[in-house]
Short mmCIF file of C-alpha atoms in Angstrom, two decimals:
data_model
loop_
_atom_site.label_atom_id
_atom_site.label_comp_id
_atom_site.label_asym_id
_atom_site.label_seq_id
_atom_site.Cartn_x
_atom_site.Cartn_y
_atom_site.Cartn_z
CA MET A 120 0.00 0.00 0.00
CA GLN A 121 1.44 3.36 -1.06
CA THR A 122 1.75 6.16 1.48
CA LEU A 123 0.64 9.74 0.86
CA ASP A 124 4.27 10.83 0.45
CA SER A 125 5.00 8.17 -2.17
CA LEU A 126 1.82 9.03 -4.10
CA SER A 127 2.75 12.73 -4.03
CA GLU A 128 6.27 11.98 -5.24
CA GLU A 129 4.95 9.77 -8.05
CA LEU A 130 2.51 12.48 -9.16
CA ARG A 131 5.28 15.10 -9.06
CA ARG A 132 7.45 12.87 -11.22
CA ARG A 133 4.71 12.32 -13.79
CA ILE A 134 3.77 16.00 -14.05
CA PHE A 135 7.36 17.11 -14.44
CA THR A 136 7.96 14.44 -17.07
CA LEU A 137 5.03 15.94 -18.98
CA ILE A 138 6.50 19.44 -18.55
CA LEU A 139 9.83 18.26 -19.95
CA PHE A 140 8.06 16.67 -22.91
CA ILE A 141 6.26 19.97 -23.64
CA MET A 142 9.59 21.82 -23.40
CA VAL A 143 11.19 19.41 -25.88
CA ILE A 144 8.38 19.92 -28.41
CA SER A 145 8.13 23.71 -27.96
CA SER A 146 11.90 24.33 -28.13
CA PHE A 147 12.06 22.21 -31.30
CA VAL A 148 9.19 24.18 -32.90
CA ILE A 149 10.73 27.55 -31.93
CA THR A 150 14.08 26.44 -33.36
CA CYS A 151 12.40 25.52 -36.65
CA ILE A 152 10.58 28.87 -36.76
CA HIS A 153 13.82 30.81 -36.34
CA PHE A 154 15.60 28.81 -39.03
CA LEU A 155 12.68 29.22 -41.45
CA ASP A 156 12.51 32.96 -40.73
CA SER A 157 16.25 33.57 -40.60
CA LYS A 158 15.98 37.08 -42.06
CA HIS A 159 14.16 38.38 -38.98
CA SER A 160 16.10 36.29 -36.45
CA HIS A 161 19.16 37.33 -34.49
CA PHE A 162 22.15 35.04 -34.00
CA ILE A 163 21.14 34.50 -30.34
CA ASP A 164 17.88 33.01 -31.62
CA PHE A 165 19.94 30.23 -33.19
CA ILE A 166 21.62 29.44 -29.85
CA VAL A 167 19.08 29.53 -27.01
CA PRO A 168 16.17 27.49 -28.53
CA PRO A 169 18.38 24.68 -29.96
CA PHE A 170 20.32 24.51 -26.70
CA GLY A 171 16.98 24.35 -24.87
CA PHE A 172 15.94 21.42 -27.07
CA ILE A 173 19.18 19.56 -26.31
CA VAL A 174 19.02 20.21 -22.55
CA SER A 175 15.34 19.35 -22.12
CA THR A 176 15.72 16.18 -24.22
CA PHE A 177 18.72 15.06 -22.19
CA LEU A 178 16.93 15.73 -18.88
CA LEU A 179 13.79 13.94 -20.08
CA ILE A 180 15.74 10.82 -21.09
CA ARG A 181 17.69 10.86 -17.83
CA LEU A 182 14.51 11.19 -15.76
CA LEU A 183 12.83 8.34 -17.62
CA ARG A 184 15.86 6.12 -16.97
CA ASP A 185 16.31 7.17 -13.35
CA PRO A 186 13.08 8.50 -11.77
CA ASN A 187 14.87 9.03 -8.45
CA ARG A 188 16.72 12.02 -9.94
CA ILE A 189 13.56 14.13 -9.98
CA ALA A 190 14.89 16.73 -7.50
CA ALA A 191 18.12 17.32 -9.45
CA THR A 192 16.17 17.47 -12.72
CA ILE A 193 13.83 20.15 -11.36
CA ASN A 194 16.77 22.27 -10.18
CA HIS A 195 18.56 21.90 -13.52
CA ILE A 196 15.54 22.83 -15.60
CA ALA A 197 14.77 25.83 -13.36
CA LEU A 198 18.36 27.05 -13.70
CA PHE A 199 18.34 26.58 -17.47
CA SER A 200 14.95 28.30 -17.85
CA LEU A 201 16.21 31.28 -15.86
CA SER A 202 19.27 31.46 -18.13
CA ALA A 203 17.08 31.23 -21.26
CA ILE A 204 15.11 34.25 -20.02
CA VAL A 205 17.93 36.34 -18.58
CA ILE A 206 20.49 35.99 -21.39
CA PRO A 207 18.26 37.47 -24.13
CA ILE A 208 17.06 40.26 -21.82
CA TYR A 209 20.59 41.36 -20.93
CA PHE A 210 21.92 40.86 -24.44
CA TYR A 211 19.20 42.90 -26.19
CA THR A 212 19.24 45.59 -23.51
CA PHE A 213 23.00 46.02 -23.85
CA GLN A 214 22.76 46.02 -27.65
CA SER A 215 19.92 48.57 -27.86
CA LEU A 216 21.63 50.95 -25.40
CA PHE A 217 25.11 50.92 -26.93
CA PHE A 218 25.28 49.29 -30.36
CA SER A 219 21.94 49.61 -32.14
CA SER A 220 19.49 52.26 -33.17
CA SER A 221 16.64 49.79 -32.70
CA SER A 222 14.45 49.94 -29.63
CA LEU A 223 14.71 47.22 -26.99
CA LEU A 224 10.95 46.79 -27.30
CA ASP A 225 11.42 45.89 -30.97
CA LEU A 226 14.29 43.47 -30.31
CA LEU A 227 13.14 41.72 -27.15
CA PRO A 228 11.35 38.41 -27.80
CA PRO A 229 8.01 37.71 -26.05
CA ILE A 230 9.46 36.22 -22.87
CA SER A 231 7.74 38.35 -20.23
CA ALA A 232 5.65 35.34 -19.11
CA GLY A 233 8.84 33.43 -18.31
CA PRO A 234 9.32 34.75 -14.75
CA PHE A 235 5.73 33.75 -13.89
CA LEU A 236 6.29 30.21 -15.15
CA LEU A 237 9.49 29.97 -13.13
CA THR A 238 7.85 31.16 -9.93
CA THR A 239 5.02 28.66 -10.53
CA ILE A 240 7.59 25.87 -10.78
CA ILE A 241 9.13 27.12 -7.53
CA ILE A 242 5.75 27.12 -5.75
CA VAL A 243 4.74 23.66 -6.96
CA PHE A 244 7.97 21.68 -7.08
CA LEU A 245 10.62 23.23 -4.83
CA ARG A 246 11.00 23.50 -1.09
CA PRO A 247 8.79 26.22 0.45
CA ARG A 248 11.57 27.48 2.74
CA SER A 249 13.63 28.64 -0.25
CA SER A 250 10.80 29.60 -2.63
CA LEU A 251 10.51 33.27 -1.56
CA ARG A 252 14.26 33.83 -1.84
CA ARG A 253 14.33 32.29 -5.30
CA ALA A 254 11.25 34.21 -6.48
CA LEU A 255 12.81 37.50 -5.34
CA GLY A 256 16.05 36.57 -7.12
CA ILE A 257 14.20 35.87 -10.38
CA TRP A 258 12.33 39.18 -10.10
CA VAL A 259 15.47 41.23 -9.48
CA ILE A 260 17.58 39.51 -12.16
CA THR A 261 14.94 39.82 -14.90
CA ALA A 262 13.68 43.32 -14.07
CA PHE A 263 17.06 45.00 -13.48
CA PRO A 264 18.12 45.53 -17.14
CA ILE A 265 14.61 46.66 -18.14
CA VAL A 266 14.60 49.22 -15.32
CA ILE A 267 18.02 50.50 -16.43
CA TYR A 268 16.79 50.79 -20.01
CA PHE A 269 13.67 52.73 -19.02
CA ALA A 270 15.80 54.99 -16.84
CA PHE A 271 17.85 55.99 -19.92
CA ILE A 272 14.91 56.05 -22.37
CA PRO A 273 11.80 56.83 -20.24
CA GLU A 274 9.58 57.74 -23.18
CA GLU A 275 9.35 54.08 -24.22
CA ILE A 276 7.42 53.28 -21.05
CA PHE A 277 4.41 54.93 -22.68
CA THR A 278 4.38 52.63 -25.72
CA PRO A 279 2.04 49.59 -25.64
CA ARG A 280 4.94 47.14 -25.26
CA GLY A 281 6.59 49.39 -22.68
CA LYS A 282 3.41 49.52 -20.59
CA ASP A 283 3.14 45.74 -20.84
CA LEU A 284 6.72 45.21 -19.62
CA PHE A 285 6.32 47.81 -16.88
CA MET A 286 3.14 46.17 -15.56
CA THR A 287 4.52 42.64 -15.94
CA LEU A 288 7.85 43.25 -14.23
CA GLY A 289 6.46 45.76 -11.75
CA PRO A 290 3.11 45.34 -9.95
CA PHE A 291 2.31 41.91 -11.46
CA MET A 292 5.58 40.41 -10.24
CA ALA A 293 5.11 42.15 -6.89
CA VAL A 294 1.70 40.51 -6.47
CA ASN A 295 3.14 37.19 -7.64
CA THR A 296 5.93 37.42 -5.07
CA CYS A 297 3.38 38.14 -2.34
CA MET A 298 1.55 34.95 -3.33
CA VAL A 299 4.83 33.02 -3.18
CA TYR A 300 5.40 34.41 0.31
CA TYR A 301 1.88 33.37 1.38
CA HIS A 302 2.32 29.90 -0.12
CA SER A 303 5.69 29.36 1.56
CA LYS A 304 4.34 30.39 4.97
CA MET A 305 1.28 28.16 4.59
CA ASN A 306 3.46 25.21 3.56
CA VAL A 307 5.71 25.68 6.57
CA ALA A 308 2.64 25.79 8.83
CA VAL A 309 1.24 22.64 7.20
CA MET A 310 4.56 20.80 7.59
CA ARG A 311 4.69 21.76 11.27
CA LEU A 312 1.18 20.40 11.75
CA GLN A 313 2.15 17.20 9.94
CA ASP A 314 5.25 16.82 12.12
CA GLU A 315 3.17 17.36 15.25
CA ARG A 316 0.57 14.87 14.05
CA MET A 317 3.33 12.34 13.33
CA ARG A 318 4.80 12.82 16.81
CA PHE A 319 1.38 12.23 18.39
CA LYS A 320 0.86 9.19 16.16
CA ILE A 321 4.25 7.75 17.12
CA ALA A 322 3.58 8.43 20.80
CA SER A 323 0.19 6.71 20.59
CA GLU A 324 1.67 3.63 18.88
CA THR A 325 4.96 3.28 20.77
CA ASP A 326 5.74 1.54 24.02
CA MET A 327 7.59 4.15 26.08
CA LEU A 328 9.87 1.70 27.89
CA THR A 329 11.23 -0.22 24.90
CA GLY A 330 10.52 1.90 21.83
CA ALA A 331 8.71 -1.03 20.20
CA PHE A 332 5.14 -0.77 18.94
CA ASN A 333 2.49 -1.07 21.62
CA ARG A 334 -0.33 -3.61 21.63
CA ARG A 335 -2.85 -1.26 20.00
CA ALA A 336 -0.55 -0.67 17.01
CA GLY A 337 0.25 -4.40 16.83
CA GLU A 338 -3.42 -5.36 16.72
CA ILE A 339 -4.08 -2.87 13.92
CA LEU A 340 -1.16 -4.21 11.88
CA LEU A 341 -2.20 -7.84 12.42
CA ASN A 342 -5.74 -7.04 11.32
CA GLU A 343 -4.45 -5.40 8.14
CA LEU A 344 -2.04 -8.19 7.22
CA THR A 345 -4.33 -11.12 7.92
CA ALA A 346 -7.03 -9.49 5.79
CA LEU A 347 -4.84 -9.72 2.67
CA PRO A 348 -5.67 -12.91 0.69
CA GLN A 349 -2.12 -13.48 -0.59
CA SER A 350 -0.35 -12.61 2.64
CA ARG A 351 1.59 -15.26 4.56
CA THR A 352 2.11 -13.55 7.89
CA GLY A 353 4.36 -15.19 10.44
CA LEU A 354 3.78 -14.60 14.14
CA ILE A 355 6.33 -15.21 16.89
CA VAL A 356 5.31 -14.83 20.53
CA ALA A 357 8.30 -14.29 22.81
CA ASP A 358 8.33 -14.37 26.58
CA ILE A 359 11.22 -13.82 29.04
CA ASP A 360 11.77 -16.91 31.15
CA HIS A 361 11.34 -16.66 34.93
CA PHE A 362 10.68 -12.93 34.73
CA LYS A 363 8.72 -12.91 38.02
CA ARG A 364 11.77 -14.35 39.76
CA ILE A 365 13.90 -11.53 38.30
CA ASN A 366 11.48 -8.92 39.62
CA ASP A 367 11.24 -10.56 43.05
CA THR A 368 15.01 -10.99 43.37
CA TYR A 369 16.42 -7.81 41.88
CA GLY A 370 13.45 -5.41 41.94
CA HIS A 371 11.24 -3.83 39.28
CA PRO A 372 13.89 -1.35 38.01
CA ALA A 373 16.12 -4.31 37.17
CA GLY A 374 13.15 -6.00 35.55
CA ASP A 375 12.61 -2.90 33.38
CA ARG A 376 16.26 -3.02 32.31
CA VAL A 377 15.87 -6.66 31.35
CA ILE A 378 12.80 -5.83 29.25
CA GLN A 379 14.62 -2.95 27.54
CA LEU A 380 17.68 -5.04 26.72
CA PHE A 381 15.50 -7.92 25.55
CA ALA A 382 13.67 -5.61 23.13
CA ASN A 383 16.96 -4.18 21.84
CA CYS A 384 18.43 -7.64 21.29
CA ILE A 385 15.36 -8.73 19.37
CA GLN A 386 15.12 -5.54 17.30
CA HIS A 387 18.72 -5.75 16.12
CA SER A 388 18.11 -9.22 14.68
CA LEU A 389 14.99 -8.32 12.68
CA ARG A 390 14.62 -7.20 9.10
CA GLU A 391 13.22 -3.75 8.28
CA SER A 392 9.96 -5.36 7.21
CA ASP A 393 9.56 -7.21 10.54
CA THR A 394 7.73 -5.54 13.42
CA LEU A 395 8.39 -5.91 17.14
CA VAL A 396 5.40 -5.33 19.44
CA ARG A 397 5.31 -5.27 23.22
CA TRP A 398 2.16 -7.22 23.86
CA GLY A 399 2.16 -6.77 27.61
CA GLY A 400 4.54 -7.11 30.54
CA GLU A 401 7.47 -9.27 29.49
CA GLU A 402 5.63 -10.71 26.48
CA PHE A 403 6.40 -9.55 22.93
CA ILE A 404 5.26 -10.55 19.48
CA ILE A 405 7.19 -10.34 16.21
CA ILE A 406 5.12 -9.89 13.04
CA VAL A 407 6.94 -11.28 10.00
CA ARG A 408 5.62 -10.44 6.54
CA ASP A 409 5.65 -12.89 3.61
CA SER A 410 7.36 -15.80 5.30
CA ASN A 411 7.23 -19.58 5.63
CA LEU A 412 7.69 -21.98 8.54
CA LYS A 413 11.32 -22.78 7.73
CA GLU A 414 12.28 -19.08 7.68
CA LEU A 415 10.31 -18.49 10.88
CA GLN A 416 12.10 -21.38 12.58
CA GLN A 417 15.48 -19.99 11.57
CA LEU A 418 14.52 -16.52 12.75
CA GLY A 419 13.22 -17.85 16.07
CA GLU A 420 16.43 -19.77 16.71
CA ARG A 421 18.51 -16.72 15.83
CA LEU A 422 16.50 -14.60 18.27
CA ARG A 423 16.86 -17.20 21.00
CA GLN A 424 20.65 -17.25 20.55
CA GLN A 425 20.76 -13.46 20.49
CA VAL A 426 18.94 -13.24 23.82
CA LEU A 427 21.43 -15.71 25.35
CA ASN A 428 24.21 -13.21 24.59
CA CYS A 429 22.45 -10.40 26.42
CA ASN A 430 23.76 -9.53 29.86
CA VAL A 431 22.13 -7.13 32.32
CA GLU A 432 24.22 -5.54 35.06
CA ASP A 433 23.43 -6.99 38.51
CA VAL A 434 21.10 -9.56 36.92
CA GLY A 435 23.34 -11.41 34.50
CA ARG A 436 22.15 -13.48 31.59
CA PHE A 437 18.56 -14.53 30.99
CA THR A 438 16.68 -16.64 28.47
CA ALA A 439 13.44 -16.48 26.53
CA SER A 440 10.97 -18.90 24.96
CA PHE A 441 9.37 -18.52 21.53
CA GLY A 442 6.13 -19.78 20.01
CA ILE A 443 5.89 -19.69 16.21
CA THR A 444 3.04 -20.02 13.73
CA LEU A 445 2.06 -18.96 10.23
CA SER A 446 -1.25 -17.46 9.12
CA SER A 447 -3.58 -19.03 6.60
CA PHE A 448 -6.33 -17.11 4.78
CA PRO A 449 -9.03 -16.61 5.92
CA GLU A 450 -8.05 -16.50 9.57
CA SER A 451 -8.72 -14.00 12.34
CA PRO A 452 -5.83 -12.39 14.24
CA THR A 453 -7.28 -13.86 17.44
CA ILE A 454 -7.00 -17.44 16.15
CA LEU A 455 -3.51 -16.73 14.81
CA PHE A 456 -2.35 -15.40 18.18
CA GLN A 457 -3.96 -18.27 20.10
CA ARG A 458 -2.04 -20.79 17.99
CA ALA A 459 1.27 -18.94 18.54
CA ASP A 460 0.49 -18.68 22.25
CA GLN A 461 -0.10 -22.42 22.39
CA ALA A 462 3.32 -22.95 20.82
CA LEU A 463 4.82 -20.66 23.47
CA TYR A 464 3.07 -22.63 26.25
CA LYS A 465 4.52 -25.81 24.80
CA ALA A 466 8.01 -24.25 24.82
CA LYS A 467 7.57 -23.35 28.49
CA GLN A 468 6.39 -26.86 29.33
CA ASN A 469 9.34 -28.43 27.55
CA GLY A 470 11.92 -26.62 29.62
CA ARG A 471 12.00 -23.01 28.41
CA ASN A 472 14.82 -21.37 26.42
CA ARG A 473 13.55 -23.00 23.24
CA ILE A 474 11.31 -22.49 20.24
CA GLU A 475 8.18 -24.43 19.34
CA ILE A 476 6.17 -24.34 16.14
CA MET A 477 2.42 -24.76 15.91
CA ASP A 478 1.28 -25.33 12.32
#
């Protein structure tokens, strides 16, 4: 079952793959237009669009081959897009001010929507903590040469294209930056709420003494796994031998240390997919996904040996008994646990410090 984070990451990957595909097609079309209309195209028009086609194609192929590189791909395409906007703006501004009689408004290609697309990418795909800083950087870098140009030739502000650039790079970008600021603050607030919710969730599902899952969380997980038709869920019930004697002899604080060390010894021998649950007192269960009886027997013996190597100060070594069983569909978690508990009872009857299997 996919988590919300994995679904969000998958959706982000798909959308950005589509964006890259659109960039490949559009940069190819723009390149063809400039080559077909070479009389009205400047030499920079034969550099930026073809280079954009090459870069976006390379990034698209790389992302399709390695979807895990989505973050690096987003950063690369944002940096390239900023360059594709900034380079023509600075080049044509410098040319119109010093080397050409033509107006900047006649030379500049229709790229005023570029900063808005970039800030949209920042809002949607990049980290909210850095989005405002990046949006401000884009605004300053793109608007600076236009402001300098209008400062030297102020009459061009009153032309239709001049008014459009002034409104786009002035109040429109200011409003857009305010929205980026709002979005970043809201995202930070949402992430804090999610972190707080996760801490409460962990606290409600965790046994405070051992750090293992508590019984409530274990019951929920068992219910979910045993409800899956193709699942073969292994269950191991573990119990510390003669724990009452340990408590009576050394006291409850020593008993707590034994329980903590026991849980640590067990946890270190489990796979990431296995789950340790403190069922109550000195009794634990281990939930093993997609297993068979032979693997469960090997795991149980490994756990038993691991516990034998544990040594608690003032108490010394201790042992544990293990009852093992495997689920069969359809079967309730209650029946599954009763069968594992019967195997544990058999291990206790047969001398403790052993494993028993109940099929």
